Tab-separated table of C-alpha atoms and ligand atoms in Angstrom:
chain	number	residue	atom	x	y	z
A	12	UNK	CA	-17.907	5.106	-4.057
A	13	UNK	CA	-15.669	4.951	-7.190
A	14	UNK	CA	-13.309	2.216	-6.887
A	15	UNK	CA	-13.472	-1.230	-4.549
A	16	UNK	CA	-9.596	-2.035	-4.007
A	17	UNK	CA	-8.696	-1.777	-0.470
A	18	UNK	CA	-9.728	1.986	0.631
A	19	UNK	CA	-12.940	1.687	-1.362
A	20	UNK	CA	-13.956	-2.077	0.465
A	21	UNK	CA	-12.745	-0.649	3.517
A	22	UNK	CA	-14.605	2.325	3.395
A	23	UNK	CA	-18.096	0.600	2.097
A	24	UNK	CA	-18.141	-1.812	4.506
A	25	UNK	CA	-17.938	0.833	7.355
A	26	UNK	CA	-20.593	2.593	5.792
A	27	UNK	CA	-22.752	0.110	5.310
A	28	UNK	CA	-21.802	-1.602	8.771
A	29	UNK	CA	-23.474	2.038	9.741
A	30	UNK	CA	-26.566	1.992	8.164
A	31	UNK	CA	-26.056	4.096	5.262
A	32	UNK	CA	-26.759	3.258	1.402
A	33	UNK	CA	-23.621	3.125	-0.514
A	34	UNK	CA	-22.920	1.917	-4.072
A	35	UNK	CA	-19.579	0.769	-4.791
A	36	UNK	CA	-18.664	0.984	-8.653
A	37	UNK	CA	-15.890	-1.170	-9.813
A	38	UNK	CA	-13.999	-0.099	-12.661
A	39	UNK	CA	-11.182	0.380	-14.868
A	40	UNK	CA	-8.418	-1.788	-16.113
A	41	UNK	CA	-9.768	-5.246	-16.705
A	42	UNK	CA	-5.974	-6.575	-15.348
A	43	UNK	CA	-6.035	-7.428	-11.441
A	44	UNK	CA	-4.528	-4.401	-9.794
A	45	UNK	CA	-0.961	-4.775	-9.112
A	46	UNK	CA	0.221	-5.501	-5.812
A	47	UNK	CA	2.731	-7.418	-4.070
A	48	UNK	CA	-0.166	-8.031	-1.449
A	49	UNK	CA	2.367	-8.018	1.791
A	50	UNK	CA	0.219	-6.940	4.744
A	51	UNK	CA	2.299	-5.869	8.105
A	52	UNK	CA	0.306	-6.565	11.616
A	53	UNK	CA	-1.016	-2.889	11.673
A	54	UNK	CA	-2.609	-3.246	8.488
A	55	UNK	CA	-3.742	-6.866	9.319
A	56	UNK	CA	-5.757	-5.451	12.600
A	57	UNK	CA	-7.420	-2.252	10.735
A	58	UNK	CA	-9.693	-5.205	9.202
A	59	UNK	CA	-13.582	-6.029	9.986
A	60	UNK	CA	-13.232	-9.829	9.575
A	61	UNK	CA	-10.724	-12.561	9.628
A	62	UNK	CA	-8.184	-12.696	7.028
A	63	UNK	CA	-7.128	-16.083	7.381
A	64	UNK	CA	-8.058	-17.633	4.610
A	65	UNK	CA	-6.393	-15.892	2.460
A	66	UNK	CA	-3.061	-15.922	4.570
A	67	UNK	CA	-0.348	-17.621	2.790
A	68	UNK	CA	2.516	-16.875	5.041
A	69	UNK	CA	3.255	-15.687	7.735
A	70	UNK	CA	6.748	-13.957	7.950
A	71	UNK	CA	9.342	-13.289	10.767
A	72	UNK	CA	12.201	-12.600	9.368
A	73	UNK	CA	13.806	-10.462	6.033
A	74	UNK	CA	16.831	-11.323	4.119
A	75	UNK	CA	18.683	-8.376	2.827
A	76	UNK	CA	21.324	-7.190	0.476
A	77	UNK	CA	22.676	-4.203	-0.518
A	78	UNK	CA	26.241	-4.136	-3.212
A	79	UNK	CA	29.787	-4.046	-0.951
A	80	UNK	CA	27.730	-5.347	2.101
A	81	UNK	CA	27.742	-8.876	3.100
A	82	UNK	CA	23.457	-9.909	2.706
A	83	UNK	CA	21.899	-10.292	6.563
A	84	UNK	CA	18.664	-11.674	7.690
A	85	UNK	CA	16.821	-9.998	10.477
A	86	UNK	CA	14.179	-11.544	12.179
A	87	UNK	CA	11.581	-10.525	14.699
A	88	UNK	CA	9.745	-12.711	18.123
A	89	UNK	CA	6.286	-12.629	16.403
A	90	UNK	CA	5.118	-12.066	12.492
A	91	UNK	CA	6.002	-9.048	11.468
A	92	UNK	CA	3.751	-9.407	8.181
A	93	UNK	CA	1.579	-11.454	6.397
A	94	UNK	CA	1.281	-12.656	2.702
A	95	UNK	CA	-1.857	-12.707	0.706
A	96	UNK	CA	-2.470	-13.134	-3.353
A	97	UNK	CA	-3.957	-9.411	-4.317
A	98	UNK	CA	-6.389	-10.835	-6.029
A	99	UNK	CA	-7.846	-13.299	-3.613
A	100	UNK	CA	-7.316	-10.584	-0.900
A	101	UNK	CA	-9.813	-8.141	-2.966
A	102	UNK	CA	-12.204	-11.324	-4.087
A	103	UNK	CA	-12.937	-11.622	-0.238
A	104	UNK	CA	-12.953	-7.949	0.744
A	105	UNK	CA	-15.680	-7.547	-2.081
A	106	UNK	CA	-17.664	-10.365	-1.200
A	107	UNK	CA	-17.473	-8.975	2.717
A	108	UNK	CA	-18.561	-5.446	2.028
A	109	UNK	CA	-21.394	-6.682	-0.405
A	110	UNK	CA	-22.697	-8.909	2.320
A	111	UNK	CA	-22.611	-6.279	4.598
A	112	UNK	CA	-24.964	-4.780	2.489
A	113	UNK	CA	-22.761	-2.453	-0.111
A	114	UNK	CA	-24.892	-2.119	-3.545
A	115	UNK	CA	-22.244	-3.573	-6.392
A	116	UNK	CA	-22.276	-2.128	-10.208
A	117	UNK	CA	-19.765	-2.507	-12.918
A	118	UNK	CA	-18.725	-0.023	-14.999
A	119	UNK	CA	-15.319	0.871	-17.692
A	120	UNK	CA	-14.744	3.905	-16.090
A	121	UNK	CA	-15.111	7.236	-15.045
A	122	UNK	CA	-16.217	9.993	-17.590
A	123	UNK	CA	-17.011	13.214	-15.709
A	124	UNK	CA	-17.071	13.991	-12.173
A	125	UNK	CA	-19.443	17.766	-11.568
A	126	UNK	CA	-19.998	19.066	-8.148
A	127	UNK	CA	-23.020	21.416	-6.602
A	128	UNK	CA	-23.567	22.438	-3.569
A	129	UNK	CA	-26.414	19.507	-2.885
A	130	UNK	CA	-24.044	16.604	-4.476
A	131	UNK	CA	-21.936	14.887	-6.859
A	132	UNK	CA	-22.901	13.890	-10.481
A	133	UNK	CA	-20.617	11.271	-12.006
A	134	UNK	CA	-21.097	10.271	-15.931
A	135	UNK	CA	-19.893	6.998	-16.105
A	136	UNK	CA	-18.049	5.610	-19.079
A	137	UNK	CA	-21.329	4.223	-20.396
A	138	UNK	CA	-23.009	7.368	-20.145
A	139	UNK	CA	-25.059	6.504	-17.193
A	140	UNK	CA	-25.473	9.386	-14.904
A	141	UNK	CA	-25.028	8.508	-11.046
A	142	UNK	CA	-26.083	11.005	-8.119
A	143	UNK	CA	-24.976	10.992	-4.347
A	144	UNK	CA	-24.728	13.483	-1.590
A	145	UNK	CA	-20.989	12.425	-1.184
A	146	UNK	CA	-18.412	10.601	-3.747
A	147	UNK	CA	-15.757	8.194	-1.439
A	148	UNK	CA	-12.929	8.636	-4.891
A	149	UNK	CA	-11.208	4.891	-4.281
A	150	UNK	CA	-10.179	4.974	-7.716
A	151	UNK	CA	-5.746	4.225	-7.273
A	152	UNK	CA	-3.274	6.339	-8.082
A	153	UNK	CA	-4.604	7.238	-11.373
A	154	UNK	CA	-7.592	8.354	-10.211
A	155	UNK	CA	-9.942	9.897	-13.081
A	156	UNK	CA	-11.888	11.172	-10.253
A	157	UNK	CA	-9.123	13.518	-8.530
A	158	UNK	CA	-7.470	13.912	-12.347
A	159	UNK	CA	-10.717	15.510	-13.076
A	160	UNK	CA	-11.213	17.551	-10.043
A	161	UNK	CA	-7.827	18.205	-8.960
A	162	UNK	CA	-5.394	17.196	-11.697
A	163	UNK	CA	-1.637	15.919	-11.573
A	164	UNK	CA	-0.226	15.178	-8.347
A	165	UNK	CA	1.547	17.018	-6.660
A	166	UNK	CA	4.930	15.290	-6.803
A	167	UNK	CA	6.317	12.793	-8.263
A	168	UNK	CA	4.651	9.296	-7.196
A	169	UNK	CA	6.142	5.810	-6.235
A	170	UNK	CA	6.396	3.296	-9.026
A	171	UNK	CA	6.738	-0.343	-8.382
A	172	UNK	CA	6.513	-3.319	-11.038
A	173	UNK	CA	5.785	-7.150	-10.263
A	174	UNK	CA	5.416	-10.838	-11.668
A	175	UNK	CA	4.879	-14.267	-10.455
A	176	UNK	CA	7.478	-16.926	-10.751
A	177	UNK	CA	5.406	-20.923	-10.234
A	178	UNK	CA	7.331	-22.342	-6.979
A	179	UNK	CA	7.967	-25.246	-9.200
A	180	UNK	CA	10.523	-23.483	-12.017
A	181	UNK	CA	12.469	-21.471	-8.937
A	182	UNK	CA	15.616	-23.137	-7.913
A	183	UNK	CA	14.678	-22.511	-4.247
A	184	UNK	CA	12.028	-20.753	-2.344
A	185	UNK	CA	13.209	-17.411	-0.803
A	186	UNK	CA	12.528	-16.127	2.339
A	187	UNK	CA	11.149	-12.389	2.096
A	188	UNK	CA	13.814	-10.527	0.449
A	189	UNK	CA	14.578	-7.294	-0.311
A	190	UNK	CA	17.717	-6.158	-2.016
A	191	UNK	CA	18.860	-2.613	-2.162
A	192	UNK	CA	21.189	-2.230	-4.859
A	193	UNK	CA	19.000	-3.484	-7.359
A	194	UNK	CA	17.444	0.008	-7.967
A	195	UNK	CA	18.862	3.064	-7.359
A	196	UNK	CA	16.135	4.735	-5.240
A	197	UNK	CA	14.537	1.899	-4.377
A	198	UNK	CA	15.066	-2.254	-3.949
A	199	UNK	CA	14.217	-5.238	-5.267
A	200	UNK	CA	11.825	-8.040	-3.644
A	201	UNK	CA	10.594	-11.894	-3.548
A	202	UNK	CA	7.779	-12.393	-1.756
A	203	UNK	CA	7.417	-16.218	-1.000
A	204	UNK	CA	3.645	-16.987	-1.449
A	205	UNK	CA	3.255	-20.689	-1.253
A	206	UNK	CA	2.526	-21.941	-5.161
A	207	UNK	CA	4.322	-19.355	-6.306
A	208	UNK	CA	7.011	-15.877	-5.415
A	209	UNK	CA	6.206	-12.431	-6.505
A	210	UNK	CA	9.274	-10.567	-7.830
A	211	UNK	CA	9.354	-6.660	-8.193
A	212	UNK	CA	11.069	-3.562	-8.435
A	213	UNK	CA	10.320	-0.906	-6.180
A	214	UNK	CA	11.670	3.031	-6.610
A	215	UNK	CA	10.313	5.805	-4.013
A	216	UNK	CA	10.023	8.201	-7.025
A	217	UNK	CA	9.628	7.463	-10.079
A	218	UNK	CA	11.415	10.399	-11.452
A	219	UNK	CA	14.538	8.755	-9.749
A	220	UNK	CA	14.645	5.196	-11.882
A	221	UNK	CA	13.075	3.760	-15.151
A	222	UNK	CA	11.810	0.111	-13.983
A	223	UNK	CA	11.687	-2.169	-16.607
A	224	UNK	CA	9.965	-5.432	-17.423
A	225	UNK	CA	13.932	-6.739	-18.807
A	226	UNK	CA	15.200	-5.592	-15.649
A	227	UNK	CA	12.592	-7.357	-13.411
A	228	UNK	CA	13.049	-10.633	-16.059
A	229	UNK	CA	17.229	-10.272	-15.079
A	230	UNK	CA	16.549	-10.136	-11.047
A	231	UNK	CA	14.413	-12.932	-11.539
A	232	UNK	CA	16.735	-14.914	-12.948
A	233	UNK	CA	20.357	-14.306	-11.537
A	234	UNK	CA	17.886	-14.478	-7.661
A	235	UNK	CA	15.763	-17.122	-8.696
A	236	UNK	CA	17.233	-19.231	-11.865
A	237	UNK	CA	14.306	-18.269	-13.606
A	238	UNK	CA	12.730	-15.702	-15.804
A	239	UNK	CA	9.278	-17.268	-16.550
A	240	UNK	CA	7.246	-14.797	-15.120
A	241	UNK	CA	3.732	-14.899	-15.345
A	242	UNK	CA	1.146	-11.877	-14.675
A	243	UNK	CA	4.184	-8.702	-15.191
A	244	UNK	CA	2.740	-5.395	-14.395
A	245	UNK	CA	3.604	-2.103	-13.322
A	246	UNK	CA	1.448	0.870	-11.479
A	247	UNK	CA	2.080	4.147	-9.179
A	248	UNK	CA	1.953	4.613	-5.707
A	249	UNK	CA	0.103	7.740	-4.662
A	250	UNK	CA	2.467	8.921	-1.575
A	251	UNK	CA	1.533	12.898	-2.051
A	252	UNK	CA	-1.123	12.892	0.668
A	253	UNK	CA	1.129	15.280	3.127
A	254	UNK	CA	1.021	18.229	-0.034
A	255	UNK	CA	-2.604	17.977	-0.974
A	256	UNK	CA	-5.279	17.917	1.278
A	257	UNK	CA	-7.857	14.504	0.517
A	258	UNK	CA	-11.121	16.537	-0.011
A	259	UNK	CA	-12.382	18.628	-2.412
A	260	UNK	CA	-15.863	19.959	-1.991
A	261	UNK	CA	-18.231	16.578	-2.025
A	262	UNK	CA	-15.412	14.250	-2.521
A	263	UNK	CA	-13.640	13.015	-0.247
A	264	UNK	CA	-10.382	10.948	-1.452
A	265	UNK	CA	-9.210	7.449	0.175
A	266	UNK	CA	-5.975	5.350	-0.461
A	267	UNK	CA	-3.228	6.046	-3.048
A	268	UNK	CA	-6.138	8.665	-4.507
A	269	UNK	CA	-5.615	10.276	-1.546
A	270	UNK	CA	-1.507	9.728	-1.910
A	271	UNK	CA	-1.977	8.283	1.473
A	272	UNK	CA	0.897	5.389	0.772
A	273	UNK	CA	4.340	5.256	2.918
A	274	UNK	CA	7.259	6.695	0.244
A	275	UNK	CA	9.833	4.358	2.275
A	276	UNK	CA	9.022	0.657	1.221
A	277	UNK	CA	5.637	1.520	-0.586
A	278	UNK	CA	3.246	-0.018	1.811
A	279	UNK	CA	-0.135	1.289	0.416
A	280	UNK	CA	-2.263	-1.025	1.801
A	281	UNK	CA	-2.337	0.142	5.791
A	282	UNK	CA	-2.801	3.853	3.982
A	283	UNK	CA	-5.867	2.273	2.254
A	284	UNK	CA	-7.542	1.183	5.299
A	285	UNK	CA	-6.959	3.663	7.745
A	286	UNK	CA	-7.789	6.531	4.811
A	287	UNK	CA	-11.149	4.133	4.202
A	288	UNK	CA	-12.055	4.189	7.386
A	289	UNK	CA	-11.700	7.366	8.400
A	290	UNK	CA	-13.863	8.657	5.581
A	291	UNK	CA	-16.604	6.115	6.443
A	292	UNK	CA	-16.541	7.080	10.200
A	293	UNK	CA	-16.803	11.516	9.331
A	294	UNK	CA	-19.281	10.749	6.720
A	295	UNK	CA	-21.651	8.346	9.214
A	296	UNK	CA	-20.857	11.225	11.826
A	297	UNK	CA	-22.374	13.490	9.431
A	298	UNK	CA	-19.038	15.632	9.384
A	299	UNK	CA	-17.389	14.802	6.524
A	300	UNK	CA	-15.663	18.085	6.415
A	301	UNK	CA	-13.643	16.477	9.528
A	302	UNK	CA	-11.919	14.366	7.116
A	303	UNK	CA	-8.650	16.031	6.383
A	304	UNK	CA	-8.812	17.072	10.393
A	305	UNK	CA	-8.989	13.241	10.443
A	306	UNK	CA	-6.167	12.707	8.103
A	307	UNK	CA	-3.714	14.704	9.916
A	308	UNK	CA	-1.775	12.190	11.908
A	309	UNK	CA	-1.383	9.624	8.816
A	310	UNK	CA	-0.205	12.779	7.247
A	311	UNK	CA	2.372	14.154	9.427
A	312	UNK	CA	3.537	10.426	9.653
A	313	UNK	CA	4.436	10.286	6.056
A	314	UNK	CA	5.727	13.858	6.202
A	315	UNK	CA	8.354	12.132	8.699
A	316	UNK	CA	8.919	8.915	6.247
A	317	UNK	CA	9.475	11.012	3.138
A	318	UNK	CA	12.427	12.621	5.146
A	319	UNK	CA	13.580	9.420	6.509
A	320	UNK	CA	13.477	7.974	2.459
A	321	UNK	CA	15.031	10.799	1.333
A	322	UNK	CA	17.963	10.578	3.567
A	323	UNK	CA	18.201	6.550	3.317
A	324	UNK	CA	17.741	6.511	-0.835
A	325	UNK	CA	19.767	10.121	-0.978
A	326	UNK	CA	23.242	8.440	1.133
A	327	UNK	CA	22.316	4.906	0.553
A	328	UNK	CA	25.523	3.432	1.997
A	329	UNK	CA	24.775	5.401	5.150
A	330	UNK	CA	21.033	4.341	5.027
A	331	UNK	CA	21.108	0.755	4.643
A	332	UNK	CA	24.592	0.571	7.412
A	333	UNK	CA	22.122	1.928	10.012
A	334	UNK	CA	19.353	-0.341	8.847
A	335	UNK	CA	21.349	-3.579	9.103
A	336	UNK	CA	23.256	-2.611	12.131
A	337	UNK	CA	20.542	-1.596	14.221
A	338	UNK	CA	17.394	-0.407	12.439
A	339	UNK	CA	16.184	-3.502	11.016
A	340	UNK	CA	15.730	-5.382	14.416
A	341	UNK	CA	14.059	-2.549	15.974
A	342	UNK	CA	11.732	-1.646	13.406
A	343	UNK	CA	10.541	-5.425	12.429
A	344	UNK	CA	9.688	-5.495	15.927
A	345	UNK	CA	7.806	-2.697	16.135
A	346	UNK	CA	5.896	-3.740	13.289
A	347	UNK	CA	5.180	-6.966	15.275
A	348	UNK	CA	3.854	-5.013	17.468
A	349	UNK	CA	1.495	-3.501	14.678
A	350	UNK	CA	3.489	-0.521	15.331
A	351	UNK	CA	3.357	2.492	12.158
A	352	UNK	CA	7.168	3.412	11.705
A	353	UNK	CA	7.049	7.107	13.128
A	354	UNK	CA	5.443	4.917	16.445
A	355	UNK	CA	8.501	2.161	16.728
A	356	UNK	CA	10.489	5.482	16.883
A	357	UNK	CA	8.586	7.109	19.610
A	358	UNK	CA	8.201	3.428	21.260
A	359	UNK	CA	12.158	3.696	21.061
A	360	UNK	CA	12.929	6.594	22.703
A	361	UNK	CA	11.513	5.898	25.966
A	362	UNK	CA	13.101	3.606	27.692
A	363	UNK	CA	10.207	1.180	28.785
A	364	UNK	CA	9.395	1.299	25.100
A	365	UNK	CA	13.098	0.370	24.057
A	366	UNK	CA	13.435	-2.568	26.622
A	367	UNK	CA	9.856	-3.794	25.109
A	368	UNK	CA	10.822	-3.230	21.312
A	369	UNK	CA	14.253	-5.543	22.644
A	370	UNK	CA	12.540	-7.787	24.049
A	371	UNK	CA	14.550	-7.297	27.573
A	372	UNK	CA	13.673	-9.040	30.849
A	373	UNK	CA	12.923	-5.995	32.373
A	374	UNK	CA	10.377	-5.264	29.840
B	422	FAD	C1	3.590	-3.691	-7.890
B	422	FAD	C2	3.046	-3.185	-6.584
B	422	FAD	C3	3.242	-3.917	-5.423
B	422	FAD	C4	2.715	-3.446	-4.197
B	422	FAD	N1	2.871	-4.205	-3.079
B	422	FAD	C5	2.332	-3.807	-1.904
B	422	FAD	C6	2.409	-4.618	-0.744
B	422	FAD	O1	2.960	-5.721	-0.774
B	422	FAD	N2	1.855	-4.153	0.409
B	422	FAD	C7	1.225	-2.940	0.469
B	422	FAD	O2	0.754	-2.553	1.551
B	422	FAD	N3	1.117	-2.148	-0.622
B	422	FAD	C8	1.629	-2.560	-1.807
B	422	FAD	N4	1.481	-1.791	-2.929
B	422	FAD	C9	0.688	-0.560	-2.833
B	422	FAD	C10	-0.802	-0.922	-2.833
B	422	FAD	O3	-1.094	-1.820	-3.882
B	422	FAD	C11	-1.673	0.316	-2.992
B	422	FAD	O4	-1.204	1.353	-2.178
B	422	FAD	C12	-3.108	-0.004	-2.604
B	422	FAD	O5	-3.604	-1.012	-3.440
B	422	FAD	C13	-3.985	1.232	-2.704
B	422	FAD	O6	-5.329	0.829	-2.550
B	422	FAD	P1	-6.500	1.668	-3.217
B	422	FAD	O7	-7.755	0.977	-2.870
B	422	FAD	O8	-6.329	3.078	-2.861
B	422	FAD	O9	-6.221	1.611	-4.787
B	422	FAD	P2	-6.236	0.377	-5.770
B	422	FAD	O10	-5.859	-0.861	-5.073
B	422	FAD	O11	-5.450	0.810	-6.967
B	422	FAD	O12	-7.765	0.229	-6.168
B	422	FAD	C14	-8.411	1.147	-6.983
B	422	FAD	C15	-9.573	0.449	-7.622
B	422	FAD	O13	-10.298	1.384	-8.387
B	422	FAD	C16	-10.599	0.807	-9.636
B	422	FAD	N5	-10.760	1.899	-10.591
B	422	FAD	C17	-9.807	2.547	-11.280
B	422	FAD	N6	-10.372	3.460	-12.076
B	422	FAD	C18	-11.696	3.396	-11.859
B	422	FAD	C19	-12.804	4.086	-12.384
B	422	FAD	N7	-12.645	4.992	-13.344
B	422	FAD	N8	-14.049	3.784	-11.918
B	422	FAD	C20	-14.216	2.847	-10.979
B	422	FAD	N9	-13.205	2.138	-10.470
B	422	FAD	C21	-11.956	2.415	-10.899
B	422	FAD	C22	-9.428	-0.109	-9.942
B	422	FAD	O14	-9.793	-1.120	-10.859
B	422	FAD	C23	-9.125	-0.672	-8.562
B	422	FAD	O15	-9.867	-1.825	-8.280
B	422	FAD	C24	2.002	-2.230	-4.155
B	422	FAD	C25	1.815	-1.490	-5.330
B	422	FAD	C26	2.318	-1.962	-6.530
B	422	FAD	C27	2.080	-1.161	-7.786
């Protein structure tokens, strides 16, 4: 397994859960991997063990903005999503998988990735030489794995860029915000995380709008009263999963390696896990060539959000009246419910599913 963010935990601890020998190599850039670490229900319920410790909210309801709109909050019954610190989120899904029984080696990279038809040589940056039947690539959207193998992607990715502001130089704390007219193509957040809020920049493509650290430094400040941001970084979003099929040969790809994040509001982690999993489960079945077969319903799904995102960034005024008229309360609680998207929308259009989305007596 190259890679132990959240496909690559998710996918070792399934394996070894199953009995089989898996080595998890952790590499790259020494910098924690950026992420604004927001996990909805459905991602929240995709995991082996208990989160709760590192839960620092719990959210149920989203303020947002968008230029010539008055700002609205909408709010759900239940949590709609949970905040965790990245870092202390990976800290414990390492720690899990290894005591599950995941081997664990360090390493600055990936070198060369060769295929034949009895396995998978990787040279690692060290000049080791590692051999497997199967290669899990978990190695984020710059993969050197599937850059080797398979080269660019296949579109454009998702781009997001983040920092944390300390609780104590913010002039308030925010609820979970996300403002739309901050970038065209994309919005602005701040995620309230006790001790301190993460503030980014989000754009669907990043062909569509250069994020920059100034820029992030100015929405910190005119939102928050502050620009002392500590721990500013930037990194794709793989969201090409529905052009570009997630195996090739002995490989099989997992997470934004895969593309297998949502193009809408760039929620990669759910992708992660379910892309994780799924690997895990064809492999132990000793049908790994079931993968993609697998795959095909996360697929299709973001098939159906990159439409939806390309209507809602393409007429934004359009887009975001629709969200804050109706959309908004609809989909926050379908995401209560731990709900995908494309399933609030087929919860909504029958009618037991609408009343129960509502909330109705009759429900
Ligand atoms: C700023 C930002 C904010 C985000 N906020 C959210 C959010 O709030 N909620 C959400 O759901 N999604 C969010 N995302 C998306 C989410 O972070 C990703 O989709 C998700 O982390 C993908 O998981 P992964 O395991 O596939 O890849 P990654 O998390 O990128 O993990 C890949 C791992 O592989 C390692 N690696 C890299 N190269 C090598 C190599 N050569 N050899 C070995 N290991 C290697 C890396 O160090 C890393 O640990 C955000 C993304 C960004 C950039």
């Amino acid at each position: 397994m190259a890679g132990a963010g959240q496909a690559g935990c998710a996918a070792a601890w399934d394996l070894a859960a199953g009995g089989a020998r898996v080595l998890l190599l952790h590499g790259g850039p020494e910098r924690p991997k950026p992420c604004a670490g927001g996990l909805t229900i459905k991602a929240l319920r995709r995991y082996r063990f208990p989160l709760d410790a590192v839960i620092r909210e719990r959210v149920r309801s989203v303020a947002m903005s968008r230029s010539g709109e008055p700002p609205m909050t909408a709010g759900a019954a239940a949590p709609f999503c949970v905040m965790t610190h990245r870092r202390e989120l990976d800290a414990l899904c390492r720690e899990q998988a290894r005591a599950r029984g995941a081997g664990w080696q360090a390493t600055a990279g990936v070198r060369a990735v060769r295929q034949d038809h009895q396995g998978v040589t990787l040279i690692s940056a060290e000049g080791e030489t590692l051999r497997a039947t199967w290669l899990i690539a978990a190695d984020g959207a710059h993969s050197p794995v599937r850059r080797a193998l398979q080269g660019q992607p296949p579109t454009a990715p998702a781009m997001a860029l983040e920092g944390h502001l300390a609780r104590e130089r913010a002039r308030h704390y925010p609820p979970m915000t996300l403002d739309f007219q901050e970038v065209p193509g994309g919005y602005g957040w701040l995620f309230p995380k006790g001790d301190h809020i993460n503030v980014g920049l989000y754009v669907w493509r990043r062909d569509r709008a250069r994020l920059a650290r100034e820029h992030l430094a100015d929405y910190a400040r005119r939102t928050l009263g502050s620009d002392a941001l500590e721990e500013v970084g930037g990194y794709p979003l793989g969201t090409w999963l529905a052009r570009r099929p997630p195996r090739c040969g002995r490989v099989l790809f997992v997470g934004d390696a895969a593309g297998s994040t949502e193009p809408l509001l760039g929620e990669g982690i759910y992708g992660a896990l379910v892309s994780g999993q799924l690997a895990a489960g064809a492999l132990l079945a000793g049908r790994p060539g079931d993968y993609p077969l697998l795959m095909a319903d996360w697929g299709e799904e973001l098939r159906q959000v990159e439409r939806i995102s390309r209507i809602f960034y393409g007429v934004p005024a359009l887009g975001y009246a629709a969200l804050s008229r109706w959309l908004a309360p609809t989909l926050l609680a379908g995401y209560a419910e731990g709900l995908t998207l494309g399933g609030t929308k087929r919860a909504w259009r029958s009618l037991k599913g609408r009343r129960h989305l509502l909330g109705s007596p009759g429900a």
